[in-house]
């Protein structure tokens, strides 16, 4: 019996998946330094979003599918609250930091902010909704204060849809959704020449096939994990998978092949990586770094863009100017990763614990 069957307990920590999620978040942060360093250090990092969606489907299946469907011990409403508690505190922090960065940028450029647009955009963002009106910075961004939030919006949408429809989602139904969403994804990827259709320009619809396909695939992979997970995978091979998956986020194919490459990565290579890393039980020297990478991943993704703007803006305001590229990669980015770990431990975890405790107290009060 291979390791996936030995370690099928829902309480098992998925260390390999933690690690690849953390490395993917670092690649995204590297990608978003382009406006400051003048070149793209991770030109394929947009694919991290598809990896995150696949990981999300797999991990949510691991943590909640039995409770939602087989045991019926978790209601759809309770699942929705759990997911909002998991996602909203760091989303809110990223939003508030983004407001500060936005205000600082407007001030440094001597640009007038349209009070009505600013207010409506902020209110929409507070409720995890896209700001259809855009912003006064002439960037028609649906999440103007923190651009990466578009994928968090899609994450919460797919989470809520799954939670409320879980008992109706047989494997056959999921297979149909998977096929239809792949056709949609393939059509727009090949037409565009890339899967990098960032829905910041009002085309939010372009993000839905990405989340539908990868999240659904993740759920199905979890359901059939014992049949699909490879056996006899050693730690050296698993580390090689992490290296290759990370390389797929850093290095780009020739322009004519990007669309086809993206489809292969999203459809096959990332899912294989998820299954391999689920199978292997990491311990020893690798375990703690992978756990820390996973711990920091969501905070890093949620706050890195406004933090980059704030930190580099503060250096300019202090008269120190724009730091060279090497300093951004060697000092600023590691500092942001460190801040993500601190924010996770001192803000996100305590807030989520308090919110979960408050929810539990209300449930006990209702039952008494």
Tab-separated table of C-alpha atoms in Angstrom, residues 144 209 322:
chain	number	residue	atom	x	y	z
A	144	UNK	CA	-8.151	49.353	-7.432
A	209	UNK	CA	-12.927	29.449	-16.551
A	322	UNK	CA	14.629	54.016	-6.034
